[in-house]
């Protein structure tokens, strides 16, 4: 490809290893489009990058294109690259985007640039992004001209450094040691993302333990592992010293309880194969933006609302946020004092009171993937004396020069977002349980029905309920002739648990889910979820809190205090 004139090019051209080393070690954030000679760089993104650069006007944001064919460091990208953008901060790979996804690229540029500015100013360690690609089958021949258009498996890959698998052996399960083992693992900093029963057959047991094939006692171990159900754990440790795999191996080998009852992934190289073997529904499940959908609140303060209302809303939407609801409101002093109670001892507290009571404000209910952090990165600094230098941010572009405080407000944490949204848009929360043994397809269809009915998923997890938890959740069914069957069923395998929020959630939910008895649901509400997916009073697919007050107790039982301040 002919080299462009460097003085007018937005993206520096990199074709040698020396140029590569120099480019990625620059101070600031460098976004590199990796390309090969047969396809060339992703030209469709250049106008977007130019707009971002011109809007931000930031000297520490750099763009480049790098030719994988001639750079040794990019050898792993040869022959199989679809559009691939790597983010380097002072020599450290901090992020990546696979595919020509303009909104995702803009979001990650803003987030990583904000983080790099913070590190350059305050110091700190850059977190390295582990880039994992899934190799294509060796026997599969792919025309390199078509390779850039193949769907990406990279985006759906589980990064091996961050996750590992553990298997609690059948004899430990039979001896009732599972809870003690799980507690030991979690007390050592591991988060359990998935916990499922799995009865290994001989083929799977041999595949899982093939690295032990030549060790003494191999056949006896296979016999033990196939003798009954095991418990499979998908674990994550975000502060692992090297990798989650290494930290778990170290823990198991140092703890007698774990050493005699738990098998673990021996190497990061084994993660993908073991995940496919033990948790194929997790390994194959595509990650959609909706799974990481967050909600946040934006407040346009009175002075800015008078001048910039439509421009701000348009800018928010252009940034990829959905404006779900709006509320224009004239706040009283009492309301402002309640909302900003945490700022009471700040020197600018009275300035906030004066501004927020000077006229109507506009509250915006926003949703997007990673909405809280994403919107805060776009917002810019809160301090008025720093806004002038923060070109390209909302608070800079919509600043009221004579105002003593900034033009917009947004929460910084999920806890704060929940509290602030509840202040302006009161909602009810309910606990919903998708009972054991529903298929992945059924779960997917039910979740789609939640969203179609206007419910927001505040949080969710997979968990096998204990008898004690079921007893508290099913108090209204105790004493019924089917209760013991219900108890056994609800503890027979993992359930998927949700906290859903919506205005008048309990009333809306009853219409969506239908009567407890699927037979009655078929007659009175044939399109309800229990009519479609339930079988009988026990196997009726879905359980839900009876009312709002009961829901508060149910949510706390399963998820703890969702409104406590985050660490």
Coordinates of C-alpha atoms in Angstrom, one line a residue:
X1 CA 0.0 0.0 0.0
X2 CA 1.4 3.4 -1.0
X3 CA 2.4 5.4 2.1
X4 CA 0.5 8.6 2.6
X5 CA 2.1 12.0 3.5
X6 CA 2.7 11.8 7.2
X7 CA 2.1 15.5 7.8
X8 CA -1.6 15.2 6.8
X9 CA -2.3 11.6 7.8
X10 CA -4.5 11.0 10.9
X11 CA -3.2 7.5 11.3
X12 CA 0.6 6.9 11.5
X13 CA 1.6 4.1 9.2
X14 CA 3.6 1.3 10.7
X15 CA 5.4 -1.4 8.6
X16 CA 8.5 -2.4 10.5
X17 CA 9.2 -3.8 13.9
X18 CA 11.1 -0.7 14.9
X19 CA 8.2 1.6 13.9
X20 CA 5.9 -0.7 15.9
X21 CA 8.0 -0.5 19.0
X22 CA 8.2 3.3 18.8
X23 CA 4.5 3.7 18.2
X24 CA 3.1 1.6 21.0
X25 CA 5.5 3.0 23.6
X26 CA 4.4 6.6 23.1
X27 CA 2.9 8.4 26.1
X28 CA -0.8 8.4 26.0
X29 CA -3.3 6.2 24.2
X30 CA -2.6 4.7 20.7
X31 CA -5.4 3.0 18.8
X32 CA -3.9 0.7 16.1
X33 CA -5.8 -0.8 13.2
X34 CA -4.1 -4.2 12.4
X35 CA -4.3 -5.0 8.7
X36 CA -2.8 -7.3 6.0
X37 CA -1.7 -6.5 2.5
X38 CA -4.5 -8.4 0.8
X39 CA -7.2 -6.4 2.6
X40 CA -5.7 -3.1 3.7
X41 CA -6.7 -1.1 6.8
X42 CA -10.3 -0.6 7.7
X43 CA -11.0 2.7 5.8
X44 CA -14.6 2.8 7.0
X45 CA -13.4 3.7 10.5
X46 CA -11.1 6.6 9.5
X47 CA -13.8 9.3 9.3
X48 CA -15.1 8.2 12.8
X49 CA -11.6 8.4 14.2
X50 CA -11.1 11.9 12.7
X51 CA -14.4 13.1 14.2
X52 CA -13.3 11.7 17.6
X53 CA -9.9 13.3 17.3
X54 CA -11.3 16.7 16.2
X55 CA -14.0 16.6 18.9
X56 CA -11.6 15.8 21.8
X57 CA -8.6 17.7 20.4
X58 CA -6.5 15.6 22.8
X59 CA -2.8 15.5 22.2
X60 CA -2.3 12.1 24.0
X61 CA -4.8 10.3 21.7
X62 CA -3.0 8.8 18.7
X63 CA -4.2 6.6 15.8
X64 CA -2.1 4.2 13.6
X65 CA -2.4 1.4 11.1
X66 CA 0.0 -1.5 11.3
X67 CA 0.8 -4.0 8.6
X68 CA 0.8 -7.5 10.2
X69 CA 2.7 -9.1 7.3
X70 CA 5.9 -7.3 8.1
X71 CA 5.9 -6.9 11.9
X72 CA 7.0 -9.9 13.9
X73 CA 5.0 -8.8 17.0
X74 CA 1.8 -9.2 14.9
X75 CA 2.5 -12.7 13.6
X76 CA -0.5 -14.2 15.4
X77 CA -2.8 -11.8 13.5
X78 CA -1.7 -13.0 10.1
X79 CA -4.0 -15.0 7.8
X80 CA -7.1 -14.6 10.0
X81 CA -7.7 -11.0 10.8
X82 CA -11.1 -9.4 10.5
X83 CA -10.9 -5.7 11.5
X84 CA -8.9 -5.7 14.6
X85 CA -8.1 -2.6 16.8
X86 CA -5.5 -2.8 19.6
X87 CA -5.3 -0.1 22.3
X88 CA -1.9 0.6 23.7
X89 CA -1.1 2.9 26.7
X90 CA 2.6 3.6 27.1
X91 CA 3.6 0.2 25.8
X92 CA 0.8 -1.8 27.6
X93 CA -2.0 -3.5 25.6
X94 CA -5.0 -2.3 27.6
X95 CA -7.9 -3.2 25.3
X96 CA -9.1 -4.5 21.9
X97 CA -12.1 -4.4 19.6
X98 CA -12.7 -7.0 17.0
X99 CA -14.8 -6.0 14.0
X100 CA -15.8 -2.6 12.5
X101 CA -18.0 -1.7 15.5
X102 CA -18.0 2.1 15.5
X103 CA -20.1 2.6 18.8
X104 CA -17.9 0.1 20.6
X105 CA -14.7 1.7 19.4
X106 CA -15.9 5.2 20.4
X107 CA -17.0 3.9 23.9
X108 CA -13.6 2.2 24.5
X109 CA -11.6 5.1 23.2
X110 CA -13.4 7.4 25.7
X111 CA -13.0 5.0 28.6
X112 CA -9.4 4.2 28.0
X113 CA -8.4 7.8 27.3
X114 CA -10.0 8.9 30.6
X115 CA -8.2 6.1 32.5
X116 CA -4.9 6.9 30.9
X117 CA -5.3 10.6 31.8
X118 CA -5.9 9.5 35.4
X119 CA -2.8 7.3 35.5
X120 CA -0.6 10.0 33.9
X121 CA -1.8 12.5 36.5
X122 CA -2.1 10.4 39.7
X123 CA 0.0 7.4 38.9
X124 CA -1.0 3.8 39.1
X125 CA -0.6 0.5 37.2
X126 CA -2.1 -0.1 33.8
X127 CA -4.1 -3.3 33.6
X128 CA -3.0 -5.5 30.7
X129 CA -5.6 -6.9 28.3
X130 CA -5.2 -10.6 27.6
X131 CA -5.9 -11.1 23.9
X132 CA -7.1 -14.6 23.2
X133 CA -7.9 -16.0 19.8
X134 CA -9.6 -19.3 19.0
X135 CA -7.7 -21.0 16.3
X136 CA -9.6 -22.3 13.3
X137 CA -9.5 -26.0 12.5
X138 CA -6.2 -27.0 10.9
X139 CA -8.0 -28.8 8.2
X140 CA -10.3 -25.9 7.3
X141 CA -9.0 -23.9 4.3
X142 CA -10.2 -20.3 4.2
X143 CA -9.6 -17.9 1.4
X144 CA -7.7 -15.0 3.1
X145 CA -9.7 -12.5 1.1
X146 CA -12.8 -13.7 2.9
X147 CA -11.2 -13.9 6.3
X148 CA -11.9 -10.4 7.4
X149 CA -15.6 -11.0 6.9
X150 CA -15.9 -14.1 9.1
X151 CA -17.8 -13.8 12.3
X152 CA -15.5 -13.4 15.3
X153 CA -15.1 -16.1 17.9
X154 CA -12.6 -13.9 19.7
X155 CA -15.3 -11.6 21.1
X156 CA -17.1 -14.5 22.7
X157 CA -14.0 -16.2 24.0
X158 CA -13.5 -16.5 27.8
X159 CA -10.1 -15.0 28.6
X160 CA -8.1 -17.8 30.1
X161 CA -6.1 -15.6 32.5
X162 CA -9.3 -14.5 34.3
X163 CA -11.2 -17.8 34.7
X164 CA -10.7 -21.4 35.8
X165 CA -12.7 -24.5 36.5
X166 CA -12.8 -26.7 39.6
X167 CA -14.6 -30.0 40.0
X168 CA -15.7 -31.2 43.5
X169 CA -15.4 -35.0 43.4
X170 CA -18.4 -37.3 43.8
X171 CA -17.3 -38.7 47.2
X172 CA -17.0 -35.1 48.6
X173 CA -20.5 -34.4 47.2
X174 CA -21.9 -37.6 48.8
X175 CA -20.2 -36.8 52.2
X176 CA -21.8 -33.3 52.3
X177 CA -18.6 -31.3 52.0
X178 CA -19.7 -29.1 49.1
X179 CA -20.7 -26.1 51.2
X180 CA -17.4 -26.2 53.2
X181 CA -15.3 -26.5 50.0
X182 CA -17.2 -23.6 48.4
X183 CA -16.8 -21.4 51.5
X184 CA -13.0 -22.2 51.6
X185 CA -12.7 -21.2 47.9
X186 CA -14.7 -17.9 48.2
X187 CA -12.9 -16.9 51.4
X188 CA -9.7 -17.0 49.4
X189 CA -10.9 -14.3 47.0
X190 CA -12.5 -16.4 44.2
X191 CA -15.9 -15.5 42.8
X192 CA -18.2 -18.4 41.8
X193 CA -19.8 -17.5 38.5
X194 CA -21.4 -20.9 37.9
X195 CA -22.1 -23.9 40.1
X196 CA -23.7 -26.9 38.5
X197 CA -24.0 -30.6 39.2
X198 CA -22.5 -32.8 36.5
X199 CA -22.4 -36.6 36.4
X200 CA -19.3 -37.5 34.3
X201 CA -19.5 -40.5 32.0
X202 CA -16.3 -42.5 31.4
X203 CA -15.4 -40.8 28.2
X204 CA -15.7 -37.3 29.7
X205 CA -13.8 -38.4 32.8
X206 CA -10.9 -39.7 30.8
X207 CA -10.9 -36.6 28.6
X208 CA -10.9 -34.3 31.6
X209 CA -8.0 -36.2 33.3
X210 CA -6.0 -37.1 30.2
X211 CA -2.9 -35.4 31.7
X212 CA -3.0 -38.0 34.6
X213 CA -3.1 -41.0 32.2
X214 CA 0.4 -42.2 33.0
X215 CA 0.2 -41.5 36.7
X216 CA -0.3 -44.3 39.3
X217 CA -3.9 -44.8 40.4
X218 CA -5.3 -43.3 37.1
X219 CA -8.0 -46.1 36.6
X220 CA -9.1 -45.9 40.2
X221 CA -9.5 -42.1 39.9
X222 CA -11.6 -42.5 36.8
X223 CA -13.8 -45.0 38.6
X224 CA -14.3 -42.5 41.5
X225 CA -15.1 -39.6 39.2
X226 CA -17.8 -41.6 37.4
X227 CA -19.3 -43.0 40.6
X228 CA -21.9 -40.2 41.2
X229 CA -22.5 -36.5 40.6
X230 CA -19.7 -34.0 40.8
X231 CA -20.1 -30.2 41.3
X232 CA -18.5 -28.0 38.6
X233 CA -17.5 -24.5 39.5
X234 CA -16.6 -21.7 37.1
X235 CA -14.3 -19.4 39.1
X236 CA -12.9 -15.9 38.6
X237 CA -10.3 -14.0 40.6
X238 CA -9.8 -10.5 39.3
X239 CA -6.8 -9.7 41.5
X240 CA -4.9 -12.9 40.7
X241 CA -1.2 -12.6 41.0
X242 CA -0.5 -14.3 37.7
X243 CA -3.8 -16.0 36.5
X244 CA -6.9 -17.4 38.2
X245 CA -5.7 -20.9 37.1
X246 CA -2.4 -20.5 38.9
X247 CA -3.9 -19.0 42.0
X248 CA -6.4 -21.9 42.3
X249 CA -3.7 -24.5 41.8
X250 CA -1.7 -22.9 44.6
X251 CA -4.7 -22.8 46.9
X252 CA -5.7 -26.4 46.3
X253 CA -2.2 -27.7 46.9
X254 CA -1.9 -25.8 50.1
X255 CA -5.2 -26.8 51.7
X256 CA -5.8 -30.3 52.8
X257 CA -9.6 -30.2 52.4
X258 CA -9.3 -29.0 48.8
X259 CA -6.3 -31.2 48.0
X260 CA -8.2 -34.4 48.7
X261 CA -11.6 -33.4 47.2
X262 CA -11.1 -31.0 44.3
X263 CA -9.7 -31.3 40.8
X264 CA -8.6 -28.2 39.0
X265 CA -7.6 -27.0 35.5
X266 CA -3.9 -27.6 35.2
X267 CA -3.1 -24.9 32.7
X268 CA -4.5 -21.9 30.9
X269 CA -4.1 -23.9 27.7
X270 CA -6.9 -26.3 29.0
X271 CA -9.6 -23.7 29.8
X272 CA -11.5 -23.7 26.5
X273 CA -11.5 -27.5 26.1
X274 CA -12.7 -28.1 29.7
X275 CA -15.3 -25.4 29.4
X276 CA -16.7 -27.1 26.3
X277 CA -16.7 -30.4 28.0
X278 CA -18.2 -29.5 31.3
X279 CA -20.2 -26.3 30.6
X280 CA -21.0 -26.3 26.9
X281 CA -24.0 -24.0 27.3
X282 CA -21.7 -21.4 28.9
X283 CA -18.9 -21.8 26.3
X284 CA -21.2 -21.5 23.3
X285 CA -23.6 -18.9 24.6
X286 CA -23.1 -15.7 22.6
X287 CA -22.6 -12.6 24.7
X288 CA -25.1 -10.0 23.6
X289 CA -25.0 -6.3 24.6
X290 CA -28.3 -6.8 26.5
X291 CA -26.5 -9.1 29.0
X292 CA -24.3 -6.2 30.1
X293 CA -27.0 -3.5 29.8
X294 CA -26.9 -1.0 32.6
X295 CA -29.0 2.0 33.5
X296 CA -28.0 5.3 34.8
X297 CA -29.4 8.8 35.5
X298 CA -28.5 12.1 33.9
X299 CA -29.7 15.4 35.3
X300 CA -29.6 18.5 33.2
X301 CA -29.5 21.4 35.7
X302 CA -31.7 24.4 35.3
X303 CA -29.3 26.9 33.7
X304 CA -28.1 24.4 31.1
X305 CA -31.7 23.2 30.5
X306 CA -32.7 26.7 29.3
X307 CA -30.0 26.9 26.7
X308 CA -29.0 23.4 25.7
X309 CA -31.9 20.9 26.3
X310 CA -32.3 19.5 22.8
X311 CA -28.6 19.6 22.0
X312 CA -27.7 17.6 25.1
X313 CA -30.4 15.0 24.5
X314 CA -29.3 14.6 20.9
X315 CA -25.7 14.3 22.0
X316 CA -26.6 11.6 24.5
X317 CA -28.5 9.6 21.9
X318 CA -25.7 10.0 19.4
X319 CA -23.4 8.5 22.0
X320 CA -25.4 5.3 21.9
X321 CA -27.6 5.7 25.0
X322 CA -31.3 5.0 25.0
X323 CA -33.3 7.7 26.7
X324 CA -36.0 5.4 28.2
X325 CA -37.9 8.0 30.3
X326 CA -37.7 11.7 31.1
X327 CA -39.0 13.9 33.9
X328 CA -38.9 17.7 33.9
X329 CA -39.4 18.8 37.5
X330 CA -39.1 21.9 39.7
X331 CA -37.3 20.7 42.8
X332 CA -38.0 22.2 46.3
X333 CA -35.1 23.0 48.6
X334 CA -36.2 20.0 50.8
X335 CA -36.0 17.7 47.8
X336 CA -32.6 19.0 46.8
X337 CA -31.3 18.7 50.3
X338 CA -32.5 15.1 50.4
X339 CA -31.0 14.2 47.0
X340 CA -27.6 15.8 47.8
X341 CA -27.4 14.9 51.5
X342 CA -23.9 13.4 51.0
X343 CA -22.7 16.8 49.8
X344 CA -23.8 18.7 52.9
X345 CA -20.3 19.4 54.2
X346 CA -18.9 20.4 50.9
X347 CA -18.0 24.1 50.3
X348 CA -20.1 24.2 47.1
X349 CA -23.2 22.7 48.8
X350 CA -25.2 26.0 48.9
X351 CA -24.2 26.6 45.3
X352 CA -25.9 23.3 44.4
X353 CA -29.0 24.2 46.4
X354 CA -29.2 27.6 44.7
X355 CA -28.8 26.2 41.1
X356 CA -31.1 23.2 41.6
X357 CA -33.9 25.3 42.9
X358 CA -33.6 28.1 40.4
X359 CA -35.8 26.5 37.8
X360 CA -36.9 23.1 36.4
X361 CA -34.3 20.4 35.9
X362 CA -34.6 17.4 33.5
X363 CA -34.0 13.9 34.7
X364 CA -33.1 11.3 32.1
X365 CA -33.4 7.5 32.6
X366 CA -30.6 6.1 30.3
X367 CA -29.7 2.5 29.3
X368 CA -26.7 1.2 27.5
X369 CA -24.0 -1.4 27.8
X370 CA -21.7 -0.3 30.7
X371 CA -23.8 2.9 31.0
X372 CA -22.6 4.2 34.3
X373 CA -18.9 4.2 33.6
X374 CA -19.5 5.1 30.0
X375 CA -21.6 8.2 30.6
X376 CA -19.3 9.4 33.4
X377 CA -16.3 9.2 31.0
X378 CA -18.2 11.4 28.5
X379 CA -19.3 13.8 31.2
X380 CA -15.9 15.2 32.1
X381 CA -14.6 16.7 35.4
X382 CA -17.0 17.9 38.0
X383 CA -14.7 20.8 39.2
X384 CA -15.5 24.1 37.4
X385 CA -11.8 25.1 37.2
X386 CA -11.0 21.9 35.2
X387 CA -13.9 22.0 32.8
X388 CA -12.2 24.6 30.5
X389 CA -9.4 22.1 29.6
X390 CA -11.8 19.1 29.1
X391 CA -12.7 19.7 25.5
X392 CA -15.1 17.3 23.9
X393 CA -16.8 16.4 27.2
X394 CA -20.5 17.2 28.0
X395 CA -19.6 19.6 30.8
X396 CA -17.2 21.5 28.6
X397 CA -19.3 21.8 25.6
X398 CA -22.5 22.7 27.5
X399 CA -20.9 24.8 30.3
X400 CA -22.6 27.9 31.7
X401 CA -19.6 30.2 32.3
X402 CA -21.3 32.3 35.0
X403 CA -22.7 29.3 36.9
X404 CA -20.8 28.2 40.0
X405 CA -21.4 24.5 39.4
X406 CA -21.3 22.3 36.3
X407 CA -24.2 21.7 34.0
X408 CA -25.0 18.0 34.4
X409 CA -25.0 15.4 37.1
X410 CA -24.6 11.6 36.9
X411 CA -23.9 8.9 39.4
X412 CA -20.5 7.2 39.7
X413 CA -21.5 3.8 41.0
X414 CA -24.2 1.3 40.4
X415 CA -25.4 1.7 44.0
X416 CA -25.6 5.5 43.5
X417 CA -27.4 5.0 40.1
X418 CA -30.0 2.8 41.7
X419 CA -30.7 5.2 44.5
X420 CA -30.8 8.3 42.2
X421 CA -33.1 6.5 39.7
X422 CA -35.5 5.5 42.5
X423 CA -35.6 9.2 43.6
X424 CA -36.9 10.4 40.2
X425 CA -38.5 7.3 38.8
X426 CA -39.9 5.2 41.7
X427 CA -40.0 1.5 40.7
X428 CA -40.8 -1.8 42.4
X429 CA -38.4 -4.7 42.6
X430 CA -39.3 -8.3 42.4
X431 CA -37.4 -11.6 42.7
X432 CA -38.0 -14.0 39.8
X433 CA -36.8 -17.6 39.8
X434 CA -36.5 -19.7 36.6
X435 CA -36.8 -23.2 38.1
X436 CA -34.3 -26.1 37.4
X437 CA -34.3 -28.1 34.2
X438 CA -35.6 -25.4 31.8
X439 CA -33.6 -25.6 28.6
X440 CA -31.4 -22.8 27.4
X441 CA -33.8 -22.0 24.7
X442 CA -36.7 -21.7 27.1
X443 CA -34.7 -19.5 29.4
X444 CA -33.8 -17.3 26.5
X445 CA -37.4 -16.9 25.4
X446 CA -38.6 -16.1 29.0
X447 CA -35.9 -13.5 29.4
X448 CA -37.0 -12.0 26.1
X449 CA -40.5 -11.8 27.4
X450 CA -39.3 -9.9 30.5
X451 CA -37.7 -7.2 28.3
X452 CA -40.6 -7.0 25.9
X453 CA -42.9 -6.4 28.9
X454 CA -40.7 -3.4 30.0
X455 CA -38.8 -5.0 32.9
X456 CA -35.2 -4.1 33.5
X457 CA -32.9 -6.8 34.8
X458 CA -31.2 -5.2 37.7
X459 CA -29.1 -8.3 38.5
X460 CA -29.1 -12.0 37.8
X461 CA -27.2 -15.2 38.6
X462 CA -27.3 -19.0 38.4
X463 CA -27.4 -20.7 41.8
X464 CA -28.5 -24.0 43.3
X465 CA -30.9 -23.1 46.1
X466 CA -30.5 -24.7 49.6
X467 CA -33.4 -26.2 51.5
X468 CA -33.4 -23.3 53.9
X469 CA -33.6 -20.8 51.1
X470 CA -36.5 -22.6 49.5
X471 CA -38.3 -22.9 52.8
X472 CA -38.2 -19.1 53.2
X473 CA -39.1 -18.4 49.5
X474 CA -42.0 -20.9 49.5
X475 CA -43.6 -20.1 52.8
X476 CA -47.1 -19.8 51.2
X477 CA -46.8 -23.4 49.9
X478 CA -45.8 -25.0 53.2
X479 CA -48.3 -27.5 54.5
X480 CA -49.6 -28.2 51.0
X481 CA -49.6 -31.9 49.9
X482 CA -47.1 -31.1 47.1
X483 CA -44.6 -29.1 49.3
X484 CA -42.1 -31.9 49.7
X485 CA -42.0 -32.6 46.0
X486 CA -41.6 -28.8 45.4
X487 CA -38.7 -28.6 47.9
X488 CA -36.9 -31.6 46.3
X489 CA -37.4 -30.1 42.8
X490 CA -36.2 -26.6 43.7
X491 CA -33.0 -28.0 45.2
X492 CA -32.4 -30.6 42.5
X493 CA -30.2 -28.3 40.3
X494 CA -29.3 -24.7 39.6
X495 CA -32.0 -22.1 39.2
X496 CA -31.6 -18.7 37.4
X497 CA -32.5 -15.8 39.7
X498 CA -33.3 -12.3 38.7
X499 CA -34.2 -9.0 40.3
X500 CA -36.5 -7.2 37.9
X501 CA -37.6 -3.5 38.2
X502 CA -40.4 -1.6 36.8
X503 CA -43.2 0.8 37.8
X504 CA -46.0 -1.2 39.3
X505 CA -43.8 -4.3 38.8
X506 CA -45.9 -6.7 40.9
X507 CA -49.1 -5.9 39.0
X508 CA -47.5 -6.1 35.6
X509 CA -45.7 -9.4 36.6
X510 CA -48.9 -11.2 37.6
X511 CA -50.3 -10.5 34.1
X512 CA -47.2 -11.7 32.4
X513 CA -46.6 -14.9 34.5
X514 CA -50.2 -16.1 35.0
X515 CA -51.7 -18.3 37.8
X516 CA -49.6 -20.7 39.8
X517 CA -51.3 -23.7 38.2
X518 CA -50.4 -24.0 34.5
X519 CA -53.7 -25.8 33.8
X520 CA -55.6 -22.7 35.1
X521 CA -53.2 -20.4 33.2
X522 CA -54.0 -22.2 29.9
X523 CA -57.7 -21.4 30.4
X524 CA -57.5 -17.8 31.8
X525 CA -54.2 -16.5 30.4
X526 CA -53.1 -18.7 27.5
X527 CA -50.2 -16.5 26.5
X528 CA -48.8 -16.2 30.0
X529 CA -45.4 -17.7 30.8
X530 CA -46.7 -20.5 33.0
X531 CA -49.3 -21.5 30.4
X532 CA -46.5 -21.7 27.8
X533 CA -43.7 -23.3 29.9
X534 CA -45.3 -24.9 33.0
X535 CA -46.5 -28.5 33.5
X536 CA -48.1 -28.6 37.0
X537 CA -48.1 -26.7 40.3
X538 CA -44.6 -27.9 41.1
X539 CA -43.0 -27.8 37.6
X540 CA -44.6 -24.4 36.7
X541 CA -41.3 -23.0 35.3
X542 CA -41.3 -19.7 37.2
X543 CA -41.6 -18.5 40.8
X544 CA -42.1 -14.9 41.8
X545 CA -42.4 -12.9 45.0
X546 CA -46.1 -12.7 46.2
X547 CA -46.0 -8.9 46.7
X548 CA -43.7 -5.9 47.0
X549 CA -43.1 -6.3 50.7
X550 CA -42.3 -10.0 50.4
X551 CA -40.0 -9.1 47.4
X552 CA -37.8 -7.0 49.6
X553 CA -37.2 -10.0 51.9
X554 CA -36.7 -12.4 49.0
X555 CA -34.2 -10.1 47.2
X556 CA -32.2 -9.6 50.3
X557 CA -32.1 -13.3 51.0
X558 CA -30.7 -14.1 47.6
X559 CA -28.7 -11.0 46.6
X560 CA -28.0 -9.3 49.9
X561 CA -28.3 -5.5 50.2
X562 CA -28.3 -4.1 46.6
X563 CA -28.3 -0.6 47.9
X564 CA -25.2 -0.7 50.1
X565 CA -22.3 1.4 49.1
X566 CA -19.8 -0.4 46.8
X567 CA -16.3 -0.8 47.9

